Short mmCIF file of C-alpha atoms in Angstrom, two decimals:
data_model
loop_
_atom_site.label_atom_id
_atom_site.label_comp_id
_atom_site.label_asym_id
_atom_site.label_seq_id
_atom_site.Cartn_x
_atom_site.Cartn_y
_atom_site.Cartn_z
CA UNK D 1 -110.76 -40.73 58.20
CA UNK D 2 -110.34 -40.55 62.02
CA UNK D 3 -114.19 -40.79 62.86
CA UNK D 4 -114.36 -44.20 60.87
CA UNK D 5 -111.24 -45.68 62.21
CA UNK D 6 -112.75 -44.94 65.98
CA UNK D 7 -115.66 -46.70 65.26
CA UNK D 8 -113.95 -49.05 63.53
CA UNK D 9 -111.83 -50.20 66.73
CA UNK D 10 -114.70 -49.75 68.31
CA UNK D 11 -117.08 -52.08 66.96
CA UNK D 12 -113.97 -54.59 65.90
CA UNK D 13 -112.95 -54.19 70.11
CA UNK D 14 -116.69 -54.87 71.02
CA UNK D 15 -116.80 -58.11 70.50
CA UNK D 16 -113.89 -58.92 72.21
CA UNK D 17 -114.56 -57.07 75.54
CA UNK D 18 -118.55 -58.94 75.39
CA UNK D 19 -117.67 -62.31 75.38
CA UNK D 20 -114.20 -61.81 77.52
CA UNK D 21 -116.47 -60.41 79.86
CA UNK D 22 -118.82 -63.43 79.64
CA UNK D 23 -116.00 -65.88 79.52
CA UNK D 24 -114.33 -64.59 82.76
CA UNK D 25 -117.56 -64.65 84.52
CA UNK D 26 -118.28 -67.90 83.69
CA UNK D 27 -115.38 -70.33 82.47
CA UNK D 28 -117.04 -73.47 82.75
CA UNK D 29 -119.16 -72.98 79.27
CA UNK D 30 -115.85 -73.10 77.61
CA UNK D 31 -113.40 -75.07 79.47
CA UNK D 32 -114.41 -77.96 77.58
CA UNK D 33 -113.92 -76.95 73.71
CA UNK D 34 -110.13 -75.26 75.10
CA UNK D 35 -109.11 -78.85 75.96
CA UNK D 36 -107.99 -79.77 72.38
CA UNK D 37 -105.58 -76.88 72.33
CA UNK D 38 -104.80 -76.59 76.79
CA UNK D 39 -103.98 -80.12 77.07
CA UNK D 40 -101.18 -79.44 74.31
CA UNK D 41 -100.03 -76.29 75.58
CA UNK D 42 -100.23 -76.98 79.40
CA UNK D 43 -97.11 -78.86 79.60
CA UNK D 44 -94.95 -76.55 77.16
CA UNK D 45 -96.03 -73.89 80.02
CA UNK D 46 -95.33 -76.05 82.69
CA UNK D 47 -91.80 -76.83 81.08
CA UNK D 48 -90.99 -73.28 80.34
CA UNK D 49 -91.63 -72.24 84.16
CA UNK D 50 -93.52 -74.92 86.93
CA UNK D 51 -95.21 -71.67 88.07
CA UNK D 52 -97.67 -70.59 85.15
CA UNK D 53 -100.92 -72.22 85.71
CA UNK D 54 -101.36 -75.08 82.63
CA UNK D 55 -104.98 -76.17 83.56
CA UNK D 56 -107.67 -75.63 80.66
CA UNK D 57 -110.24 -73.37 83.52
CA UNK D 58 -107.28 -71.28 84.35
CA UNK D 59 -105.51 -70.62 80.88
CA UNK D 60 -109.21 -69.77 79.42
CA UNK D 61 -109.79 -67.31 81.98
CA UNK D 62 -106.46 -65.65 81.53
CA UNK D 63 -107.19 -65.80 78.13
CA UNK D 64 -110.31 -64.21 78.73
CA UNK D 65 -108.95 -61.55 80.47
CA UNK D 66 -106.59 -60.52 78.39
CA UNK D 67 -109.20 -60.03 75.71
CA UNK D 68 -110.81 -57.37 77.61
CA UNK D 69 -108.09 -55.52 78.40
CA UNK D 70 -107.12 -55.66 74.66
CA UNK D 71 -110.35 -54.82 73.50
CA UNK D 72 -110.53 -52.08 75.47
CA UNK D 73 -107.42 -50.47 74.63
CA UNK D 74 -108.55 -51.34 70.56
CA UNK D 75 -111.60 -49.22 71.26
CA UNK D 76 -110.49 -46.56 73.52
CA UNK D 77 -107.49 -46.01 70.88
CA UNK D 78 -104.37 -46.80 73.07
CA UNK D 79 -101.83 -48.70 72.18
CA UNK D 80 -104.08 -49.89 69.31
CA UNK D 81 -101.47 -51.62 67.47
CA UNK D 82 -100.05 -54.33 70.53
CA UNK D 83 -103.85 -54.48 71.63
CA UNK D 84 -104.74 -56.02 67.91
CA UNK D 85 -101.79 -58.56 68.21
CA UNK D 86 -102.82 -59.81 71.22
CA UNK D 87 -106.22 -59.98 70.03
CA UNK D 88 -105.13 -61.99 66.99
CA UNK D 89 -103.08 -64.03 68.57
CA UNK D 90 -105.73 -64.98 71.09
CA UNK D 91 -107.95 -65.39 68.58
CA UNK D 92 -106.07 -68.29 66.84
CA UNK D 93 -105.97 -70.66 69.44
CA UNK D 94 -109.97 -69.78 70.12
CA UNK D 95 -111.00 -70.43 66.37
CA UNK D 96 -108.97 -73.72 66.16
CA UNK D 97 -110.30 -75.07 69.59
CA UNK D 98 -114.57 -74.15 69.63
CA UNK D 99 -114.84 -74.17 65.61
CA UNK D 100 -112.56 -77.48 64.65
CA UNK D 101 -115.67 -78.00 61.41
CA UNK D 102 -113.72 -80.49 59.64
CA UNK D 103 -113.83 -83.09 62.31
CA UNK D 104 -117.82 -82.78 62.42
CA UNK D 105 -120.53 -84.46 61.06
CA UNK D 106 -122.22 -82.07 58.50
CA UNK D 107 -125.43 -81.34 60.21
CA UNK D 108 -123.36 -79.36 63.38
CA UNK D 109 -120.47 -78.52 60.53
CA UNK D 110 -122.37 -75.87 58.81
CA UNK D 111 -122.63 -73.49 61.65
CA UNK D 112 -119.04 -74.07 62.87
CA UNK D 113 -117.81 -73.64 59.60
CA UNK D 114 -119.48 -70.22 59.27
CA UNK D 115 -118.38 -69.01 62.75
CA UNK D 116 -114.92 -70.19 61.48
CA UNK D 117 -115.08 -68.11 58.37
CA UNK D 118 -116.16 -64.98 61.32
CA UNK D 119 -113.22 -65.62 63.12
CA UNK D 120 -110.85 -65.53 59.52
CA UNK D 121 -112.93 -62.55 58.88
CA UNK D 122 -112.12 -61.04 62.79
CA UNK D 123 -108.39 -61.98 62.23
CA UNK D 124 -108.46 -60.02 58.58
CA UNK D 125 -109.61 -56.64 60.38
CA UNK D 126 -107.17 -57.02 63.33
CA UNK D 127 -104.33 -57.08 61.27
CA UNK D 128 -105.28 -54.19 59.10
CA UNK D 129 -106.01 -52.58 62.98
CA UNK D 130 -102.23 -53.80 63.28
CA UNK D 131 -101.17 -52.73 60.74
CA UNK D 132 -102.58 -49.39 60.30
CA UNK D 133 -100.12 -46.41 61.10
CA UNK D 134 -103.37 -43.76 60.91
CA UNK D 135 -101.55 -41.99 58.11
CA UNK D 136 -98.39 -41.07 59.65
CA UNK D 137 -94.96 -42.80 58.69
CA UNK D 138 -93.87 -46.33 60.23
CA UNK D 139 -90.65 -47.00 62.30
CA UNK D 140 -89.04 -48.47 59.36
CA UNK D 141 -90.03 -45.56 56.61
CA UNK D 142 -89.18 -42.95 59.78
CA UNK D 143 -85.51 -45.08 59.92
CA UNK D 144 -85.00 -45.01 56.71
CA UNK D 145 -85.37 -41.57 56.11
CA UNK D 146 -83.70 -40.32 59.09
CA UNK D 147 -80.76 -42.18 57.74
CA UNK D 148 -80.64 -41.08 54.70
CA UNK D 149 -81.25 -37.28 56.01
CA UNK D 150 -77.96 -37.67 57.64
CA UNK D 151 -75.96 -39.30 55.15
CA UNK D 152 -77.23 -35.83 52.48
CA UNK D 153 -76.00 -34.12 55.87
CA UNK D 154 -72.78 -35.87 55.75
CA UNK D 155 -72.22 -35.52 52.14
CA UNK D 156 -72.77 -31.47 52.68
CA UNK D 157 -70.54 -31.18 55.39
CA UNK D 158 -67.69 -32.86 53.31
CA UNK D 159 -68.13 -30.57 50.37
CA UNK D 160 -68.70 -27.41 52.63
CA UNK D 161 -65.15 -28.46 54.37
CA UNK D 162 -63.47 -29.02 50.88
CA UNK D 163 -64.35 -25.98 49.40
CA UNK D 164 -63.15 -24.22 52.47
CA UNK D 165 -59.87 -26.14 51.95
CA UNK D 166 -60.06 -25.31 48.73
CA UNK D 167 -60.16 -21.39 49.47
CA UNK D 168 -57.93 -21.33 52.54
CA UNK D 169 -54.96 -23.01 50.38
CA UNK D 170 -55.46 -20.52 47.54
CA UNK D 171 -55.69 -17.59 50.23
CA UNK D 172 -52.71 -19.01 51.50
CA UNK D 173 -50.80 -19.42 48.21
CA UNK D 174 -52.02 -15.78 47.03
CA UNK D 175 -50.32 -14.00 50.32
CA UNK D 176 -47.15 -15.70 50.08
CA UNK D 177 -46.92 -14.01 46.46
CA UNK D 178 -48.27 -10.83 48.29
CA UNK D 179 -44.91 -8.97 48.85
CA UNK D 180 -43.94 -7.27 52.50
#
């Protein structure tokens, strides 16, 4: 199974790094369609710290640019899991902003619609990427378990110290009937 997840990542990471790549280049093609979703989150950012950049050219590039770096480390195979979250995350914002189909008029709304569907599609597969443990046990089933290993260790202590009660007090009760 390990040769089809790596391509997997792969192929689901390509996409990413290509058009961050292209986007970062060349922000401009895009700034435009990010408006609908900057100009709303440009002043929570500038609200939650004056610092953070909140204009549209800026906050695409960024977002760019973390879409390489993400897509990378999805098809390199580090940190696979965080790298699909931030893809997915990213891509929300990006599907709702350049593929808005039901504001259209239907000539244009086919083709937005289906790159819409892509981006559902894209979202699907980074979740399973985020998702995906490659086989070995999860934090919580690892927790779990470890738990209840030491509670059965716990429990086996206890009786192992009772029954060694248990025979020191009748060792003790058979040498005080020992005489001398």
């Amino acid at each position: 199974m390990k040769p089809v997840r790596t391509a997997a990542r792969a192929m689901l990471g390509a996409i990413f790094v290509v058009s961050g790549v292209r986007i970062v280049l060349d922000p401009d093609a895009k700034v435009d369609a990010a408006k609908r979703v900057t100009d709303k989150v440009g002043p929570m950012l500038q609200r939650v710290d004056p610092r953070l950049p909140s204009d549209a050219r800026t906050l695409v590039q960024a977002k760019a640019a973390s879409d390489v770096v993400a897509g990378l480390m999805l098809a390199s195979g580090r940190m696979t899991r965080p790298a699909a979250l931030v893809l997915a995350a990213n891509l929300v914002p990006t599907t709702f902003a350049g593929h808005p189909f039901w504001t259209m008029p239907k000539p244009e709304r086919t083709q937005h619609e289906t790159h819409f569907l892509k981006n559902l599609a894209l979202l699907g597969g980074l979740l399973l990427a985020a998702a995906d443990t490659e086989g070995r046990p999860g934090l919580s089933y690892r927790t779990s378990h470890a738990v209840e290993r030491s509670q059965r260790s716990v429990r086996r202590a206890v009786r192992t110290a009772k029954r060694e009660a248990r025979i020191a007090r009748r060792s003790a009760v058979a040498a005080r009937k020992i005489p001398g």
